[in-house]
Amino acid sequence: MERVRLGIIGVSWWTDMVWPGFSQASNAQVTWIAGRTAQKARDYAQSHGIPHWTADYDELIAAPDVDAVFIAAPNFLHDDLARRAFAHNKHVLQEKPMALSSSIAASQAEEARRRNLVLMVDQETRLSDGVRDLPELARTRLGRIRKVTVGMTLAERTWGGWRADPQLTGGSLFEMAIHQLDLARWLFGRNPIAVWARGEDTAGKDFTAVFDYGQGDSAVIDFCWRSIGFHQRIEMYCEAGFVRQEIEMPVGDGFRTVVTPDGVERGPNIVGVQTERTFRRVLEGFAAAILEGGDPPVPAEDGVWAVRMAEAARASLRTGVPVAF
Ligand SMILES: NC(=O)c1ccc[n+]([C@@H]2O[C@H](COP(=O)([O-])OP(=O)(O)OC[C@H]3O[C@@H](n4cnc5c(N)ncnc54)[C@H](OP(=O)(O)O)[C@@H]3O)[C@@H](O)[C@H]2O)c1
């Protein structure tokens, strides 16, 4: 196999977001697309040069010219679709969250491992410009990370459709904050030991979650839904300096400030998280793991941990007490 043949399940605004990067991947090509609505799948295939389309997800999964499946259907379908793909020996690039409970996520990861299939989760923030070099910045200049804060500021809104039902999304921690939970754990390079959270895991409602990483280190994930725009701030406080990375979501401006004993540096504008470059890295990294072996950029284990963190933070929100991992 020289290029991974990918089938995409889901036709939506989100498919439009990933497509520019996916279609540029050097080691993969999209051969099938499936949507619940036949006409949308057909129109998308025809307008994007995808050879095959279907309204039957199982037809795509079983197709002989599909090696791997990208599951971009609603959250409550992720686990079942992944297992249906595994049963046909297909690798899976899973949208976040990989499942609606950590036990199901862990068993999904175990099933992929048992069958020797690649399972990657599309928690793409760590692959984006302005973010992917942060561990290297700490290692080479800023020193040991002591605290991470990730702040999200959004205009007030509510969700419609399946997103309005927390049973189908998992709530705002599973649907949105999972990116920031994954980011903090990835920056620390180890697992948190406890979380305490206050607020509500509902679109339009604020929450703050504090993760204890032991040894006095912590990550604060803070969502304010009653402001303006859609803005992310990543702050990484280290023993020899700190960095603040601004990111206008999904593809706007992003400025960086680095502070060390030598002074304050302001970096160039780094545009966006959900860009063509990011999604090209997502698919190329997934395909490379299939073609060459090794871990994909976001291994299933990291997807399981992100779900575990969302679940524990939600439990703390509801009970008001810290939850240990
Ligand atoms: N990684 C990220 O940053 C990121 C960002 C955004 C979204 N996502 C994820 O992408 C996934 C899709 O989100 P979306 O907004 O694209 O969802 P969506 O538009 O509601 O649905 C996506 C696709 O699934 C189909 N579908 C909807 N309900 C279905 C059902 N009950 N049974 C079978 N198929 C169904 C839709 O068909 P119809 O068009 O006929 O409804 C559409 O083809 C979610 O898991 C979301 O979390 C990830």
mmCIF file of N, CA and C and ligand atoms in Angstrom, residues 10-14 35-37 40 57 72-78 95-96 122 124 162-163 175 179 274, ligand 1:
data_model
loop_
_atom_site.group_PDB
_atom_site.id
_atom_site.type_symbol
_atom_site.label_atom_id
_atom_site.label_comp_id
_atom_site.label_asym_id
_atom_site.label_seq_id
_atom_site.Cartn_x
_atom_site.Cartn_y
_atom_site.Cartn_z
ATOM 1 N N GLY A 10 -19.663 11.306 7.237
ATOM 2 C CA GLY A 10 -20.122 12.623 7.693
ATOM 3 C C GLY A 10 -19.940 13.645 6.586
ATOM 4 N N VAL A 11 -21.014 14.358 6.299
ATOM 5 C CA VAL A 11 -20.972 15.448 5.314
ATOM 6 C C VAL A 11 -21.542 16.666 6.011
ATOM 7 N N SER A 12 -20.697 17.642 6.263
ATOM 8 C CA SER A 12 -21.186 18.797 7.021
ATOM 9 C C SER A 12 -20.191 19.942 6.896
ATOM 10 N N TRP A 13 -20.455 21.020 7.621
ATOM 11 C CA TRP A 13 -19.520 22.145 7.692
ATOM 12 C C TRP A 13 -18.155 21.659 8.172
ATOM 13 N N TRP A 14 -18.152 20.614 9.000
ATOM 14 C CA TRP A 14 -16.896 20.127 9.541
ATOM 15 C C TRP A 14 -16.087 19.403 8.457
ATOM 16 N N GLY A 35 -22.855 10.065 3.887
ATOM 17 C CA GLY A 35 -23.647 10.961 4.725
ATOM 18 C C GLY A 35 -25.006 10.319 4.948
ATOM 19 N N ARG A 36 -25.682 10.762 5.987
ATOM 20 C CA ARG A 36 -27.015 10.193 6.230
ATOM 21 C C ARG A 36 -27.960 10.555 5.081
ATOM 22 N N THR A 37 -27.763 11.763 4.525
ATOM 23 C CA THR A 37 -28.633 12.227 3.450
ATOM 24 C C THR A 37 -27.931 11.963 2.109
ATOM 25 N N LYS A 40 -26.727 14.900 -0.130
ATOM 26 C CA LYS A 40 -25.557 15.648 0.367
ATOM 27 C C LYS A 40 -24.279 14.879 0.056
ATOM 28 N N TYR A 57 -23.543 3.795 5.804
ATOM 29 C CA TYR A 57 -22.210 3.825 6.415
ATOM 30 C C TYR A 57 -21.519 2.453 6.313
ATOM 31 N N ALA A 72 -16.693 11.211 11.275
ATOM 32 C CA ALA A 72 -17.078 12.599 11.577
ATOM 33 C C ALA A 72 -18.596 12.688 11.681
ATOM 34 N N ALA A 73 -19.171 11.694 12.334
ATOM 35 C CA ALA A 73 -20.606 11.670 12.624
ATOM 36 C C ALA A 73 -20.797 12.196 14.052
ATOM 37 N N PRO A 74 -22.037 12.414 14.494
ATOM 38 C CA PRO A 74 -22.250 12.909 15.863
ATOM 39 C C PRO A 74 -21.640 11.996 16.941
ATOM 40 N N ASN A 75 -21.334 12.609 18.077
ATOM 41 C CA ASN A 75 -20.585 11.933 19.148
ATOM 42 C C ASN A 75 -21.162 10.585 19.565
ATOM 43 N N PHE A 76 -22.484 10.508 19.662
ATOM 44 C CA PHE A 76 -23.090 9.291 20.196
ATOM 45 C C PHE A 76 -22.936 8.093 19.246
ATOM 46 N N LEU A 77 -22.481 8.349 18.008
ATOM 47 C CA LEU A 77 -22.287 7.256 17.046
ATOM 48 C C LEU A 77 -20.830 6.804 16.964
ATOM 49 N N HIS A 78 -19.908 7.550 17.590
ATOM 50 C CA HIS A 78 -18.479 7.298 17.380
ATOM 51 C C HIS A 78 -18.061 5.876 17.733
ATOM 52 N N GLU A 95 -13.305 11.139 15.316
ATOM 53 C CA GLU A 95 -13.511 12.492 15.846
ATOM 54 C C GLU A 95 -13.580 12.435 17.368
ATOM 55 N N LYS A 96 -13.239 13.558 17.990
ATOM 56 C CA LYS A 96 -13.387 13.640 19.432
ATOM 57 C C LYS A 96 -14.850 13.830 19.769
ATOM 58 N N ASP A 122 -8.993 12.794 16.567
ATOM 59 C CA ASP A 122 -8.766 14.101 15.937
ATOM 60 C C ASP A 122 -8.810 15.225 16.984
ATOM 61 N N GLU A 124 -6.894 17.962 17.343
ATOM 62 C CA GLU A 124 -5.906 18.518 16.418
ATOM 63 C C GLU A 124 -5.130 19.711 16.957
ATOM 64 N N TRP A 162 -28.581 17.485 17.752
ATOM 65 C CA TRP A 162 -28.098 16.478 18.709
ATOM 66 C C TRP A 162 -27.217 17.111 19.775
ATOM 67 N N ARG A 163 -26.544 18.236 19.442
ATOM 68 C CA ARG A 163 -25.656 18.874 20.438
ATOM 69 C C ARG A 163 -26.429 19.403 21.645
ATOM 70 N N GLU A 175 -17.645 17.834 24.301
ATOM 71 C CA GLU A 175 -17.768 18.325 22.920
ATOM 72 C C GLU A 175 -16.728 19.391 22.585
ATOM 73 N N HIS A 179 -10.499 19.333 23.815
ATOM 74 C CA HIS A 179 -9.267 19.788 23.143
ATOM 75 C C HIS A 179 -8.298 20.399 24.156
ATOM 76 N N GLN A 274 -7.451 25.575 13.246
ATOM 77 C CA GLN A 274 -8.126 24.628 12.355
ATOM 78 C C GLN A 274 -7.864 25.001 10.891
HETATM 79 N N1 LIG B 1 -12.043 18.203 16.020
HETATM 80 C C1 LIG B 1 -12.770 19.314 16.077
HETATM 81 O O1 LIG B 1 -12.261 20.381 16.392
HETATM 82 C C2 LIG B 1 -14.234 19.267 15.707
HETATM 83 C C3 LIG B 1 -14.922 20.432 15.365
HETATM 84 C C4 LIG B 1 -16.261 20.321 14.987
HETATM 85 C C5 LIG B 1 -16.912 19.100 15.014
HETATM 86 N N2 LIG B 1 -16.201 18.012 15.408
HETATM 87 C C6 LIG B 1 -16.867 16.705 15.531
HETATM 88 O O2 LIG B 1 -17.368 16.282 14.280
HETATM 89 C C7 LIG B 1 -18.486 15.442 14.491
HETATM 90 C C8 LIG B 1 -19.604 15.872 13.547
HETATM 91 O O3 LIG B 1 -20.067 17.153 13.919
HETATM 92 P P1 LIG B 1 -20.999 17.955 12.890
HETATM 93 O O4 LIG B 1 -21.285 19.277 13.432
HETATM 94 O O5 LIG B 1 -20.429 17.830 11.525
HETATM 95 O O6 LIG B 1 -22.334 17.068 12.969
HETATM 96 P P2 LIG B 1 -23.599 17.032 12.001
HETATM 97 O O7 LIG B 1 -23.466 18.059 10.925
HETATM 98 O O8 LIG B 1 -24.825 17.084 12.827
HETATM 99 O O9 LIG B 1 -23.522 15.578 11.363
HETATM 100 C C9 LIG B 1 -22.418 15.083 10.654
HETATM 101 C C10 LIG B 1 -22.877 13.949 9.748
HETATM 102 O O10 LIG B 1 -23.531 12.923 10.502
HETATM 103 C C11 LIG B 1 -24.848 12.713 9.995
HETATM 104 N N3 LIG B 1 -25.793 12.414 11.074
HETATM 105 C C12 LIG B 1 -26.382 13.291 11.932
HETATM 106 N N4 LIG B 1 -27.184 12.635 12.794
HETATM 107 C C13 LIG B 1 -27.119 11.317 12.455
HETATM 108 C C14 LIG B 1 -27.741 10.137 12.954
HETATM 109 N N5 LIG B 1 -28.596 10.184 13.977
HETATM 110 N N6 LIG B 1 -27.445 8.962 12.362
HETATM 111 C C15 LIG B 1 -26.579 8.904 11.347
HETATM 112 N N7 LIG B 1 -25.959 9.983 10.827
HETATM 113 C C16 LIG B 1 -26.230 11.176 11.371
HETATM 114 C C17 LIG B 1 -25.201 14.017 9.313
HETATM 115 O O11 LIG B 1 -26.231 13.801 8.377
HETATM 116 P P3 LIG B 1 -27.305 14.963 8.031
HETATM 117 O O12 LIG B 1 -26.532 16.009 7.300
HETATM 118 O O13 LIG B 1 -28.307 14.258 7.211
HETATM 119 O O14 LIG B 1 -27.836 15.466 9.356
HETATM 120 C C18 LIG B 1 -23.870 14.388 8.690
HETATM 121 O O15 LIG B 1 -23.625 13.653 7.527
HETATM 122 C C19 LIG B 1 -18.833 15.549 15.968
HETATM 123 O O16 LIG B 1 -18.355 14.418 16.646
HETATM 124 C C20 LIG B 1 -18.086 16.765 16.449
HETATM 125 O O17 LIG B 1 -17.685 16.657 17.803
HETATM 126 C C21 LIG B 1 -14.887 18.066 15.728
#
